[in-house]
Coordinates of C-alpha atoms and ligand atoms in Angstrom, one line a residue:
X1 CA 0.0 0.0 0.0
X2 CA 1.1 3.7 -0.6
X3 CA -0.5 5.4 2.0
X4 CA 0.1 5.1 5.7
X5 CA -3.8 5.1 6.9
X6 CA -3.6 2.5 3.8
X7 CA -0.7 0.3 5.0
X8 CA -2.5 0.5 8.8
X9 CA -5.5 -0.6 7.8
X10 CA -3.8 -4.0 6.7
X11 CA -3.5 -5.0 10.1
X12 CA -7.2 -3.4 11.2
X13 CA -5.4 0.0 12.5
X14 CA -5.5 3.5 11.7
X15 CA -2.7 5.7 11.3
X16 CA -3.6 9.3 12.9
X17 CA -2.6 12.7 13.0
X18 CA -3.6 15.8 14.9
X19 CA -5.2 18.7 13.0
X20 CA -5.3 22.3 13.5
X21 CA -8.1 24.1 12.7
X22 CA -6.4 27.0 11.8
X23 CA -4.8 25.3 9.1
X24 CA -7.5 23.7 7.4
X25 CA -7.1 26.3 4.9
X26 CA -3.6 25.4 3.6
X27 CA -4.3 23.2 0.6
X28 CA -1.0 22.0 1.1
X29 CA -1.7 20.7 4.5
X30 CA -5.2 19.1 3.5
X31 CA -4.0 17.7 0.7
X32 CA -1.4 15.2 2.9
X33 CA -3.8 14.8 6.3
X34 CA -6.7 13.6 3.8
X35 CA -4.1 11.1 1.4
X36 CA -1.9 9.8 4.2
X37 CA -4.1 9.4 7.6
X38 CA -7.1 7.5 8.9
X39 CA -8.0 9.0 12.3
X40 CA -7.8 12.4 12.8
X41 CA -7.5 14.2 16.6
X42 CA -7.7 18.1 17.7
X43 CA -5.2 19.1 18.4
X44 CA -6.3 22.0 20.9
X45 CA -9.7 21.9 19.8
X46 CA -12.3 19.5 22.0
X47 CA -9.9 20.9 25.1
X48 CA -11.7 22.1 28.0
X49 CA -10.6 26.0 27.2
X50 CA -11.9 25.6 23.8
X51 CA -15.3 23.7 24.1
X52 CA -16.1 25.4 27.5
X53 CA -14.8 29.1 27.8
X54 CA -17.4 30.0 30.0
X55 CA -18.8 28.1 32.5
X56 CA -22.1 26.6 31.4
X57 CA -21.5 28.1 28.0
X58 CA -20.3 25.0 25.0
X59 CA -18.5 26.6 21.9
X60 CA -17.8 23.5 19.6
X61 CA -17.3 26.4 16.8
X62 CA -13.8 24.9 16.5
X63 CA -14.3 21.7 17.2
X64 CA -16.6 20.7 14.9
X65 CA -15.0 22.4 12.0
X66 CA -12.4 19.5 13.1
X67 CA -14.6 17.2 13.2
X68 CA -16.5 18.4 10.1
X69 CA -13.3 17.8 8.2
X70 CA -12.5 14.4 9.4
X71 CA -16.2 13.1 8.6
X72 CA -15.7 14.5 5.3
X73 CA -12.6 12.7 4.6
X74 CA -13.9 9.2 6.3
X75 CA -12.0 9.9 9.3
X76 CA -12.7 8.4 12.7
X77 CA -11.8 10.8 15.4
X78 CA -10.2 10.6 19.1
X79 CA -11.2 13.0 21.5
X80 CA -8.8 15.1 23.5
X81 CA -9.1 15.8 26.2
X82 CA -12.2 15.8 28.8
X83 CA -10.4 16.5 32.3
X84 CA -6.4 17.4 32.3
X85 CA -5.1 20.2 34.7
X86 CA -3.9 22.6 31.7
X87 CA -5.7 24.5 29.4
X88 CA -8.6 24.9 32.0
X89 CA -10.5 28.5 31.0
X90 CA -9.7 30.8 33.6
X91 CA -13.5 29.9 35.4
X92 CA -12.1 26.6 35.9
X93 CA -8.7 27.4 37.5
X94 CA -10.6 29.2 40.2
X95 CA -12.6 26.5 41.3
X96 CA -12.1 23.7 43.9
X97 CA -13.3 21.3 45.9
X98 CA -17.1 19.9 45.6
X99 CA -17.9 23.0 43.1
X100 CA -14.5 22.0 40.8
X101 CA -15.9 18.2 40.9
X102 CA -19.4 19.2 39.8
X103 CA -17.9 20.8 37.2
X104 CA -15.7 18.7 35.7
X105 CA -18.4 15.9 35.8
X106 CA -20.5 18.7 33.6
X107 CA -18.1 19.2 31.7
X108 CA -17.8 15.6 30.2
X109 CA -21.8 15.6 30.0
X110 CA -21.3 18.8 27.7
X111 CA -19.0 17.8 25.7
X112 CA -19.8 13.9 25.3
X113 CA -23.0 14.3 24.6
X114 CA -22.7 17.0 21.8
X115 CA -20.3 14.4 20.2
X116 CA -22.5 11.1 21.3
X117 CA -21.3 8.0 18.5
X118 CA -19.1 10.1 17.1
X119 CA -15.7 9.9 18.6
X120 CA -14.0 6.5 18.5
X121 CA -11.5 6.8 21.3
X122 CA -12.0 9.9 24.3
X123 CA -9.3 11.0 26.1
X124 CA -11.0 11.3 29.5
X125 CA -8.3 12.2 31.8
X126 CA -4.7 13.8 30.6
X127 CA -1.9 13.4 32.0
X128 CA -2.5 13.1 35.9
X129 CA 1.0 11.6 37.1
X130 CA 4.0 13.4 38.3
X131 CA 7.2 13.5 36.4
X132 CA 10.3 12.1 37.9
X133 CA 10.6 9.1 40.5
X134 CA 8.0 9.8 43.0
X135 CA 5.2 7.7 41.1
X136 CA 2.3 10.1 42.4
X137 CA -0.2 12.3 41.0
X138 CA 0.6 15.1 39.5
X139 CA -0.6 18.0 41.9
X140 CA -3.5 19.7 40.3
X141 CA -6.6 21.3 41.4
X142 CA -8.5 18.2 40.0
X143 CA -6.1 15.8 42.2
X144 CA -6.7 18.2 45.0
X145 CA -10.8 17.5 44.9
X146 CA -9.4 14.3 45.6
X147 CA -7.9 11.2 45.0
X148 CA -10.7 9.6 42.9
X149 CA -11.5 12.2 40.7
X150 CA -10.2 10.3 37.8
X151 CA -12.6 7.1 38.4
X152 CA -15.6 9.8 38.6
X153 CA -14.4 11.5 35.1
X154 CA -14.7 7.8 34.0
X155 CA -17.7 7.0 35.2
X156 CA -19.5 9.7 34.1
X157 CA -17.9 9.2 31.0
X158 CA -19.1 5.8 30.1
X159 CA -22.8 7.0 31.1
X160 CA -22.2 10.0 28.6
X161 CA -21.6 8.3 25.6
X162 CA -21.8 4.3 25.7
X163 CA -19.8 3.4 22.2
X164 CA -17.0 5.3 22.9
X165 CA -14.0 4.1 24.2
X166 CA -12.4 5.9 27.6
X167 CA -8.8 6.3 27.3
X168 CA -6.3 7.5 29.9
X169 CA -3.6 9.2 28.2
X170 CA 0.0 10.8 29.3
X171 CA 3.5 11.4 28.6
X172 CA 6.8 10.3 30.1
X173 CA 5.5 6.5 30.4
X174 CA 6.5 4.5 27.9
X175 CA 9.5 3.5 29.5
X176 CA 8.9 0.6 31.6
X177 CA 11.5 1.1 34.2
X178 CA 10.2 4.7 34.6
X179 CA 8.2 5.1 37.9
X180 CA 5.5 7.2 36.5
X181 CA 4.8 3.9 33.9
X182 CA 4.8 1.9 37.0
X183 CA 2.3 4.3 38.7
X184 CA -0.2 4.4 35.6
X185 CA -0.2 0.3 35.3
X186 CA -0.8 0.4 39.3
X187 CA -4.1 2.7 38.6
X188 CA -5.2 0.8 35.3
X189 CA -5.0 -2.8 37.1
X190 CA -6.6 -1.2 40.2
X191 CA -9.8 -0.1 38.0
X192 CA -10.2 -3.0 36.2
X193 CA -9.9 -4.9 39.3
X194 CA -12.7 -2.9 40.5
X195 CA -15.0 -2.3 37.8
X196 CA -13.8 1.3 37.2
X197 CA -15.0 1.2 33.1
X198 CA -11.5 1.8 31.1
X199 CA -10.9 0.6 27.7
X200 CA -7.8 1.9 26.6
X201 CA -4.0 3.6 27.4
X202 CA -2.5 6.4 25.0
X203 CA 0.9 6.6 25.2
X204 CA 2.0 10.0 23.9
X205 CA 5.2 8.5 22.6
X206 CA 6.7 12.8 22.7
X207 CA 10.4 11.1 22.2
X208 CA 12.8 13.9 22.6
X209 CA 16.8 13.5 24.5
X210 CA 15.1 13.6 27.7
X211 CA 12.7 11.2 27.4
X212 CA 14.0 9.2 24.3
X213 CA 12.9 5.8 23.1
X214 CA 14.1 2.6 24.6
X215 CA 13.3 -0.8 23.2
X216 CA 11.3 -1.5 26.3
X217 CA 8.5 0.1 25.3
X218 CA 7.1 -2.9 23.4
X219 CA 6.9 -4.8 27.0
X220 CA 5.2 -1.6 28.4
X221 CA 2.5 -2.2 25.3
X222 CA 2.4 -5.9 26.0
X223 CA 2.3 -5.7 29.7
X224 CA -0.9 -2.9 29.8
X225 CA -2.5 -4.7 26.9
X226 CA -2.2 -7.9 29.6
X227 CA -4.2 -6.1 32.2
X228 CA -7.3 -6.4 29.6
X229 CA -7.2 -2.7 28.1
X230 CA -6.3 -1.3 24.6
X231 CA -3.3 0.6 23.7
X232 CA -2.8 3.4 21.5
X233 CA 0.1 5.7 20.6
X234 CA -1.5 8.7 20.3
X235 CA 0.9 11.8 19.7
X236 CA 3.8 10.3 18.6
X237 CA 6.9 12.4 17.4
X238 CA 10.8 11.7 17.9
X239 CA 13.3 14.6 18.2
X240 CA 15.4 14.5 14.6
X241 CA 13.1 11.8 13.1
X242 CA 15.0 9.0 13.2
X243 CA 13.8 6.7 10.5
X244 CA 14.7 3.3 12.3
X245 CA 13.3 5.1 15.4
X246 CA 10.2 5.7 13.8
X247 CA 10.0 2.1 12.3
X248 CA 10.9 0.7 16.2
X249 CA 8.0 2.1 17.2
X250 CA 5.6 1.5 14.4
X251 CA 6.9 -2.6 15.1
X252 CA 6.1 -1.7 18.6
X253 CA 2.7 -1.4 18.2
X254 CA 2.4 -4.1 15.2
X255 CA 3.6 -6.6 18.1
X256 CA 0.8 -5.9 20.1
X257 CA -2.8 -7.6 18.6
X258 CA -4.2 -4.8 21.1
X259 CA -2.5 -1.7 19.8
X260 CA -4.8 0.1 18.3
X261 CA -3.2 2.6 16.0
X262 CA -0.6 4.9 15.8
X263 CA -1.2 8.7 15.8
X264 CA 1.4 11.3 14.8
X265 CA 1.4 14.9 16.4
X266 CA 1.0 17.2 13.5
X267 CA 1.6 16.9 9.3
X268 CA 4.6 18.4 8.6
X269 CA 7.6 19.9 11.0
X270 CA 6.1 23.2 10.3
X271 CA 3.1 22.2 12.0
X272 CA 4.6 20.8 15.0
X273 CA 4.5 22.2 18.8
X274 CA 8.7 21.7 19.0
X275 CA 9.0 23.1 14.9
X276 CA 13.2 23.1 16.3
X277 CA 13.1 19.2 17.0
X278 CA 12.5 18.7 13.4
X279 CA 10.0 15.5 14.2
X280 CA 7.6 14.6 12.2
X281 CA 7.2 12.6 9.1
X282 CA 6.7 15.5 5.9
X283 CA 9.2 18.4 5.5
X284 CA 7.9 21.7 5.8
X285 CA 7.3 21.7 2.0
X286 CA 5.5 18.8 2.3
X287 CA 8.0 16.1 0.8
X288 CA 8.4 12.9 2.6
X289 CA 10.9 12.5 5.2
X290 CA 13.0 9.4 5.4
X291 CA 11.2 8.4 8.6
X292 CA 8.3 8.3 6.8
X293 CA 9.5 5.5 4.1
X294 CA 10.7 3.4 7.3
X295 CA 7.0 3.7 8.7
X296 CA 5.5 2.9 5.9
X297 CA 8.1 -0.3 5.1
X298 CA 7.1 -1.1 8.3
X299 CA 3.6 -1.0 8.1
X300 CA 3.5 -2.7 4.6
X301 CA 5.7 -5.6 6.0
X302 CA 2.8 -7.0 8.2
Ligands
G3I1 O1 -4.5 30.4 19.6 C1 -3.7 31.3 20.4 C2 -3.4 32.6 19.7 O2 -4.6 33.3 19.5 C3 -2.4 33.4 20.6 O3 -2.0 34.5 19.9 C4 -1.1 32.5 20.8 C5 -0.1 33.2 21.7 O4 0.5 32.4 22.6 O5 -1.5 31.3 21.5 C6 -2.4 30.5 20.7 O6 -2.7 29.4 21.4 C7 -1.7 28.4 21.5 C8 -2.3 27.1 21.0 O7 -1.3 26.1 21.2 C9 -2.6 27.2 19.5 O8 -1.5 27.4 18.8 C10 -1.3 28.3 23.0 O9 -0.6 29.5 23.4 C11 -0.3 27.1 23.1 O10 -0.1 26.9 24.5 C12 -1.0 25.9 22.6 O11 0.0 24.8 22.6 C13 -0.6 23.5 22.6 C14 -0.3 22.8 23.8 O12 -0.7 21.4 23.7 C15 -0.9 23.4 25.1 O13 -0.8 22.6 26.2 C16 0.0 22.8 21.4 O14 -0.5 23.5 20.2 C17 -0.4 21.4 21.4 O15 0.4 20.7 20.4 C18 -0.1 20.7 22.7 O16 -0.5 19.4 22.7 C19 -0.2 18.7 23.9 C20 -1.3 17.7 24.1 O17 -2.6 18.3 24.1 C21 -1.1 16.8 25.3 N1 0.2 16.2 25.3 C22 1.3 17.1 25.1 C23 1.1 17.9 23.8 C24 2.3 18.7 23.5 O18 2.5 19.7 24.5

């Protein structure tokens, strides 16, 4: 197959990118998100500053124009994000306690049902664990409503919309040996040991010299997918592009019979958040990079 949405789909996945509304103007753009990709996410879009900018008041102007687009192009479409502890509108970040919880529980009854069997993966909760060794929670003003705020977000997000499946998503854990991966298997097996309803685990996959890839990340895949929940790489891009780096990671997931796709962050390194690290799969002009060959091998040698 020639396309990478194409070669996915050989296995039953999708091969994602995130889409910018703003940029759904540059033909150049369009032209390669609607050829090369399958599943499409916002990438600032469906976030809580965005779809909620004042309290009580949805603005999905945005969104759907997202969303719009990726119908259009037979797209299926991840949600991101529902509840994360950044890019709250400023009503949020002044709220706490019992009043912060009712909202947030609104807010994922807002927001799921204007999109209700029309997103195929929701992130519900983003990023909630602390960096570094500790293996807690990220401090937050969600966290600080209290511990269980993320099995609430959950449960009110499988009442919201039934077909979807609930994601947890972060950063930082693909490594296995790295405490905050240990931490987010410790809360996954916990829920499904008690009923909390989870389906899946994004793995940002940001690889960058801090945080770069190490071949372990396939048992990190394997050992989630164990505890009875999908995986997903969901905004994947590697400092310099490294086209054997990219293919590691693309066999990563086609190890795994429960990985469900693969998303990149952005089109071309123009339209990435780190433009500097160069990481994506086009050139700014739109040419395919090298690493985008090796994905594609990849994906066609299935
Ligand atoms: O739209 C405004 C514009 O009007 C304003 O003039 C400009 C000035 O700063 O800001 C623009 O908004 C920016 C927005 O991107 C759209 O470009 C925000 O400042 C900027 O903070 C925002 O950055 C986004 C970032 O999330 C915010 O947390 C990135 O685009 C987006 O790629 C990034 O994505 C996150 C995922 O959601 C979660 N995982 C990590 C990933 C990378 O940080």
């Amino acid at each position: 197959e020639s396309t990478l949405g194409r070669a996915a789909a050989q296995s039953g996945r999708y091969f994602g990118t995130a889409i910018a509304s703003g940029r759904l103007n540059d033909s150049t753009y369009t032209t390669i998100a609607a050829r090369e990709f399958t599943s499409v996410t916002a990438e600032n879009e469906m976030k809580i500053d965005a779809t909620q900018p004042q309290q009580g008041r949805f603005d999905f102007t945005a969104a759907d124009r997202v969303h719009n687009w990726a119908v259009q192009n037979g797209k299926q479409v991840r949600g991101h994000t529902l509840a994360w502890h950044s890019q709250q509108p400023a009503w949020m970040q002044s709220l706490s306690g019992s009043a912060l919880r009712q909202a947030m529980i609104n807010h994922i009854n807002g927001v799921m049902a204007h999109y209700k069997g029309k997103i195929a993966q929701w992130d519900v909760v983003n990023e909630a664990f602390a960096d570094g060794p500790s293996g807690a929670r990220r401090d937050s003003n969600l966290q600080r409503t209290g511990n269980d705020w993320i099995e609430v977000a959950f449960r009110a997000a499988r009442a919201a919309d039934p077909a979807a499946k609930l994601c947890y998503n972060d950063y930082n854990v693909e490594n296995w040996t790295w405490a905050k991966t240990q931490a987010m298997y410790a809360m996954v097996r916990d829920f499904k040991q008690r009923g909390v309803p989870i389906d899946c685990v994004g793995f940002q996959a940001h690889f960058n010299s801090d945080s770069p890839y190490n071949s372990n990340f396939r048992t990190t895949l394997q050992n989630f997918a164990a505890l009875g929940v999908d995986v997903a790489i969901t905004e994947l891009d590697i400092q310099g592009a490294s086209a054997t780096t990219y293919a590691n990671v693309t066999n990563d997931c086609l190890a795994v019979p429960r990985c469900l796709g693969i998303t990149v962050w952005g089109v071309r390194d123009t339209d990435s958040w780190r433009p500097q690290h160069s990481p994506l799969l086009f050139n700014g002009d739109g040419s395919k990079k090298p690493a985008y060959t090796s994905v594609l091998n990849a994906l066609n040698a299935v």
